[in-house]
Short mmCIF file of C-alpha atoms in Angstrom, two decimals:
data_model
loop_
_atom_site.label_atom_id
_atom_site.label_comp_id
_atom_site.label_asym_id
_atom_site.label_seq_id
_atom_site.Cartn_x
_atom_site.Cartn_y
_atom_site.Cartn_z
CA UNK A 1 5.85 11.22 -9.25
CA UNK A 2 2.31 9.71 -9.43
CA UNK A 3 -0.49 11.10 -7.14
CA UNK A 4 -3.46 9.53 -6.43
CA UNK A 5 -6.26 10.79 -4.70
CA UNK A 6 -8.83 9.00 -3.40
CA UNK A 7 -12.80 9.64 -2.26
CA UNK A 8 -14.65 9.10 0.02
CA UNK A 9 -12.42 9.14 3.17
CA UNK A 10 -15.19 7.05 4.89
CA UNK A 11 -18.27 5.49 3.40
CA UNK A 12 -20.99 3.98 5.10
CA UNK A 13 -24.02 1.91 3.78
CA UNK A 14 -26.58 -0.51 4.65
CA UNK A 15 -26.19 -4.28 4.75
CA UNK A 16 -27.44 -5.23 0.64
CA UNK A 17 -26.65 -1.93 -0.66
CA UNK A 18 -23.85 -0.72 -3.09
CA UNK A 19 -20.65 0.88 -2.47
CA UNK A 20 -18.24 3.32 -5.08
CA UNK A 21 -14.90 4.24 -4.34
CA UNK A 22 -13.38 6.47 -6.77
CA UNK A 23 -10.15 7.55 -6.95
CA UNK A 24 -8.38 9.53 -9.81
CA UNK A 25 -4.52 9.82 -10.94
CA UNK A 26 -2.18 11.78 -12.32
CA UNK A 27 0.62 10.43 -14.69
CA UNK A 28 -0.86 9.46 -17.25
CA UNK A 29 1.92 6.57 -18.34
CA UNK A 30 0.29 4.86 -15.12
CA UNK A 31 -0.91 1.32 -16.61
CA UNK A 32 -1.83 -0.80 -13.39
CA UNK A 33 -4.59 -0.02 -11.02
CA UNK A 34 -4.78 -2.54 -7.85
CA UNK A 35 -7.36 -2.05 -5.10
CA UNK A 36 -6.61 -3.50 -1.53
CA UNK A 37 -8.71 -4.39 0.97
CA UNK A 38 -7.28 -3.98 5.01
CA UNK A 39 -9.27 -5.36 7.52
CA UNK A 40 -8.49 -3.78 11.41
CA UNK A 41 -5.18 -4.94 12.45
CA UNK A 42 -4.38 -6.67 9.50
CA UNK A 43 -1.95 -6.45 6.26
CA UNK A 44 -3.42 -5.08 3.34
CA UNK A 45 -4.48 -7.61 0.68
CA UNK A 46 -5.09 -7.10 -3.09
CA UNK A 47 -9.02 -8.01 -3.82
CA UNK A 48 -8.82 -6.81 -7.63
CA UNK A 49 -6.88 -5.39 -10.46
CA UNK A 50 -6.97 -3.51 -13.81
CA UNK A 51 -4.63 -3.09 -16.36
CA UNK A 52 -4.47 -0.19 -18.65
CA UNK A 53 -5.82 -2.32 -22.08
CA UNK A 54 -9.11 -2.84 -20.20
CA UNK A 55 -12.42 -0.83 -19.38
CA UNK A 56 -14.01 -3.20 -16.67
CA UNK A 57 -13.50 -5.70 -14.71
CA UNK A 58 -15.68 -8.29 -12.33
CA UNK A 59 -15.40 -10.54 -9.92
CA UNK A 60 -18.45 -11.49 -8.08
CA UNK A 61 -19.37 -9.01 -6.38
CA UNK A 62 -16.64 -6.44 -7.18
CA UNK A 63 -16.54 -4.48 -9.86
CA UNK A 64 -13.56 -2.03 -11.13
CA UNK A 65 -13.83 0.61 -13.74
CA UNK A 66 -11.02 2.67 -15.79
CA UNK A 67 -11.28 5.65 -17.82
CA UNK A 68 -8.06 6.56 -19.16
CA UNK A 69 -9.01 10.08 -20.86
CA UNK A 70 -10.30 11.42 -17.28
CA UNK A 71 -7.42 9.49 -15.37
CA UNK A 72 -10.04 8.01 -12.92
CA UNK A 73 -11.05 4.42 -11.64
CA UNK A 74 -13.43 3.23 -9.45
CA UNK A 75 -14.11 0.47 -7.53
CA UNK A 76 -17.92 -1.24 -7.32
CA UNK A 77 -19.18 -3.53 -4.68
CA UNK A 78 -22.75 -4.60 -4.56
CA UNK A 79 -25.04 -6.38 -2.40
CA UNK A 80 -22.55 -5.29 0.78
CA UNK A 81 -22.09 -7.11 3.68
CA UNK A 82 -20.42 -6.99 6.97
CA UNK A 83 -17.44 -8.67 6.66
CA UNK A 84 -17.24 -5.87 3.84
CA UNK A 85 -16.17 -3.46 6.65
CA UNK A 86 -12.58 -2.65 6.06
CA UNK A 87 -10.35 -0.26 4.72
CA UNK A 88 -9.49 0.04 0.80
CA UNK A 89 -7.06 1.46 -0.97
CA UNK A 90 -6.71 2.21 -4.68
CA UNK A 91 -3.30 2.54 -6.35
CA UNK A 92 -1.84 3.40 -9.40
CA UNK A 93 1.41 1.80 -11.11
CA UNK A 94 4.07 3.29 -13.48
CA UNK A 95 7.08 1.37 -14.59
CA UNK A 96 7.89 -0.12 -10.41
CA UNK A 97 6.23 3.02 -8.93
CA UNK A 98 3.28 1.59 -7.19
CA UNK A 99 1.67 5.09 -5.66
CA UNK A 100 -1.38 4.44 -3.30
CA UNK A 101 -4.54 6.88 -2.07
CA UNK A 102 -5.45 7.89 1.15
CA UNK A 103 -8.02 4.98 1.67
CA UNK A 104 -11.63 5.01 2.53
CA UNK A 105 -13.09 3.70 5.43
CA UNK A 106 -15.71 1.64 4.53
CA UNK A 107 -18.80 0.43 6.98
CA UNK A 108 -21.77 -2.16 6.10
CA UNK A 109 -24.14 -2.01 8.76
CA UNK A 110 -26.33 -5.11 9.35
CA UNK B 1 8.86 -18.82 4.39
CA UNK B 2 5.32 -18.28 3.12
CA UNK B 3 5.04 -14.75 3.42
CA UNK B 4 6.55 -11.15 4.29
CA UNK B 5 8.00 -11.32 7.69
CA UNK B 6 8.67 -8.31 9.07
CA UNK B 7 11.08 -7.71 12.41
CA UNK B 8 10.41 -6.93 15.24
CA UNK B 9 6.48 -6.62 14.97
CA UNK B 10 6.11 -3.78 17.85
CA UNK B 11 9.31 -1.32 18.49
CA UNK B 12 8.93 1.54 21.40
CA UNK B 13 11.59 3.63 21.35
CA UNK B 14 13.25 7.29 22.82
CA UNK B 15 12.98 10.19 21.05
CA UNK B 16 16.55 10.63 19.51
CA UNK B 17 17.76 6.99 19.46
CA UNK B 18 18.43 4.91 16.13
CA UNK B 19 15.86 2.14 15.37
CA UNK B 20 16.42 -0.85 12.74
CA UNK B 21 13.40 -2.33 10.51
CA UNK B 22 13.75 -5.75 9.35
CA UNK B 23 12.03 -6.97 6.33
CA UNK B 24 12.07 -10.87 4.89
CA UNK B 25 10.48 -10.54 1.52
CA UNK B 26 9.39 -13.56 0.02
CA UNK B 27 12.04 -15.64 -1.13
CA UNK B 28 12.66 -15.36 -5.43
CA UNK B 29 10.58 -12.05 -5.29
CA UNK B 30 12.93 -8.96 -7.10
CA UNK B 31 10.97 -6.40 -6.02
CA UNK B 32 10.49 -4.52 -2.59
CA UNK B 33 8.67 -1.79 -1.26
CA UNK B 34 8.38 -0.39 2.18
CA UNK B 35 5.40 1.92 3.14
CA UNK B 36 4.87 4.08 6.22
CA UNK B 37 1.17 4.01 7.34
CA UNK B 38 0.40 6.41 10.12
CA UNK B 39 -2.96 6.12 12.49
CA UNK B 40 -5.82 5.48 10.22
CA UNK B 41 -4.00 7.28 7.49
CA UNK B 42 -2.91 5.82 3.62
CA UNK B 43 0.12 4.01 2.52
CA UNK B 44 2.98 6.67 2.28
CA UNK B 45 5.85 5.34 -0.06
CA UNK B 46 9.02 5.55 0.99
CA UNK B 47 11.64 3.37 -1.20
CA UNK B 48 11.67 0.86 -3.35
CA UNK B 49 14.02 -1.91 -4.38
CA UNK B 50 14.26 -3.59 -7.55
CA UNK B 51 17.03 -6.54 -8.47
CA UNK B 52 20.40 -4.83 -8.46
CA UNK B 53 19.19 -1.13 -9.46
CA UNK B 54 19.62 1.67 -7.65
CA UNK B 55 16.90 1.78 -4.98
CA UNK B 56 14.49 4.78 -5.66
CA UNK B 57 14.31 7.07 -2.46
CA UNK B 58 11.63 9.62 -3.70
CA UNK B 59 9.61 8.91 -0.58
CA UNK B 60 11.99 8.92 2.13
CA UNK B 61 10.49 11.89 4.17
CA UNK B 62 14.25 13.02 5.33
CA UNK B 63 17.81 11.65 5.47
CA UNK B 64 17.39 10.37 8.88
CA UNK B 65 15.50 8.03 7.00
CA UNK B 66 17.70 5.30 4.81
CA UNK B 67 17.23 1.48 3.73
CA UNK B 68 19.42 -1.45 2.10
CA UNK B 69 18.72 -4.09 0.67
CA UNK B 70 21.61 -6.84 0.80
CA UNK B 71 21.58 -9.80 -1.87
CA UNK B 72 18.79 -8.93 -3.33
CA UNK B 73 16.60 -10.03 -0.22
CA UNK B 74 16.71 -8.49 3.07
CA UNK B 75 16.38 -5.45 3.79
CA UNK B 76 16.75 -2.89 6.58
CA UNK B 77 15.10 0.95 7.07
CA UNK B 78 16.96 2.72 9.71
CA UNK B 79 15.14 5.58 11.24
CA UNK B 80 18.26 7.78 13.04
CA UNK B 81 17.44 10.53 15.77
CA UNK B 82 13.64 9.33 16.05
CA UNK B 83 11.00 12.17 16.36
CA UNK B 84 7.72 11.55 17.92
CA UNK B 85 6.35 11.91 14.22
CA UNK B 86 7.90 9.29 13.05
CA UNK B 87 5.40 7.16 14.95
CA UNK B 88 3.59 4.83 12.67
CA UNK B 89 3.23 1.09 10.95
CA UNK B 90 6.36 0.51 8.48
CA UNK B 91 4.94 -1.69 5.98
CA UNK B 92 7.30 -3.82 3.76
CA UNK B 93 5.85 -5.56 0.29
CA UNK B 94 7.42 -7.13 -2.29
CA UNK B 95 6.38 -8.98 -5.79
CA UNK B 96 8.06 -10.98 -7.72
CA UNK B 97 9.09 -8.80 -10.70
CA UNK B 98 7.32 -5.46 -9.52
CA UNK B 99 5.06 -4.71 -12.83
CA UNK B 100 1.86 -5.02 -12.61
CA UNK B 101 1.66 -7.39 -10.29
CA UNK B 102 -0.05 -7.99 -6.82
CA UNK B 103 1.85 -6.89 -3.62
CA UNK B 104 2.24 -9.41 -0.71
CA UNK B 105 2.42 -7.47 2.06
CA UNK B 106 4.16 -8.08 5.55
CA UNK B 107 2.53 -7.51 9.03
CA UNK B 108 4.22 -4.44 9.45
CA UNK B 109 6.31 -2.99 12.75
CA UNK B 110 4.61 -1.04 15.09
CA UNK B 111 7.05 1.98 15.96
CA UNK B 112 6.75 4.06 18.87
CA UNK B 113 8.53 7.11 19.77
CA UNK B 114 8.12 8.65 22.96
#
């Protein structure tokens, strides 16, 4: 089945500065790449997606990225805040096989 | 209802009984997924349902492990003979086709073995 790894495992940054999660798969038939944001003590949420016809994708200030010939996608967020704080996870999808990573732990100080 | 409901939300249990996970998806929606999420660890898969197809149980970590899904809607994961590692949050999701498609995710149950 699909693997998908995911760095860092934590990440922290400064309120205004950017944040990169990258995370790389395996299966190369994979052709949807969600990213979801948990907050403590919460259910995960999706915050963006790409699909496998696209390059980039924005929304405000999140950012995803997908190179198919290296299998890898990342996941942009500028001008970070606090309420940024959260975990994320990044998953890949084949067919119904939605695989996700490990997360990273991600920390905007003020 | 509006979301995922998953049943009961905290479960604390004896090493070696049975325990029963309830999941509500959200009515209409095909697909469903539960995930196992240990302490501050990823989303482990462990089965997936889709329509009437056979459920795939790549992820189930051993057959003490097993889930049904009845009418197409609810379903149940039944952890048998509990082991102290089974300790975790069993997450259930489910979408409304399963392709490329955002997961709505329940609150999870919060199981305990002692």
């Amino acid at each position: 089945g699909e693997n998908v790894e995911q760095h860092p495992s934590t990440l922290s940054v400064q309120e205004g500065d950017s944040a990169v999660i990258k995370c790389t798969y395996s299966d190369s038939a994979s052709n949807y790449f969600p990213w979801y944001k948990q907050e403590l003590g919460k259910r995960p949420q999706l915050i963006i997606d790409i699909r496998s016809n696209v390059g980039e994708k924005k929304d405000q200030r999140i950012a995803v990225t997908l190179n198919k010939t290296a299998k890898h996608f990342s996941l942009h967020i500028t001008e970070t805040q606090p309420e940024d704080s959260a975990v994320y996870f990044c998953a890949a999808q084949r067919d119904n096989d939605m695989r996700f990573g490990a997360g990273t732990r991600l920390t905007v100080k003020p | 209802g509006a979301g995922v409901s998953q049943s009961p939300s905290n479960k604390v249990t004896e090493k070696g009984k049975d325990v029963e996970l309830r999941c509500d998806p959200i009515s209409g929606h095909t697909a469903l997924y539960w995930y196992r999420q240990s302490l501050g660890q990823g989303l482990e898969f462990l089965i997936y349902f889709q329509g009437n197809s056979a459920p795939d149980k790549s992820g189930l970590p051993s057959d003490r492990f097993s889930a049904e899904r009845t009418g197409g809607s609810v379903s149940t994961l039944t952890i048998q003979r509990t082991q102290q590692e089974d300790s975790a949050v069993y997450l259930c999701a489910s979408s409304l086709w399963g392709l490329n498609e955002k997961l709505f995710f329940g609150s999870g149950t919060q199981l305990s073995v002692l």
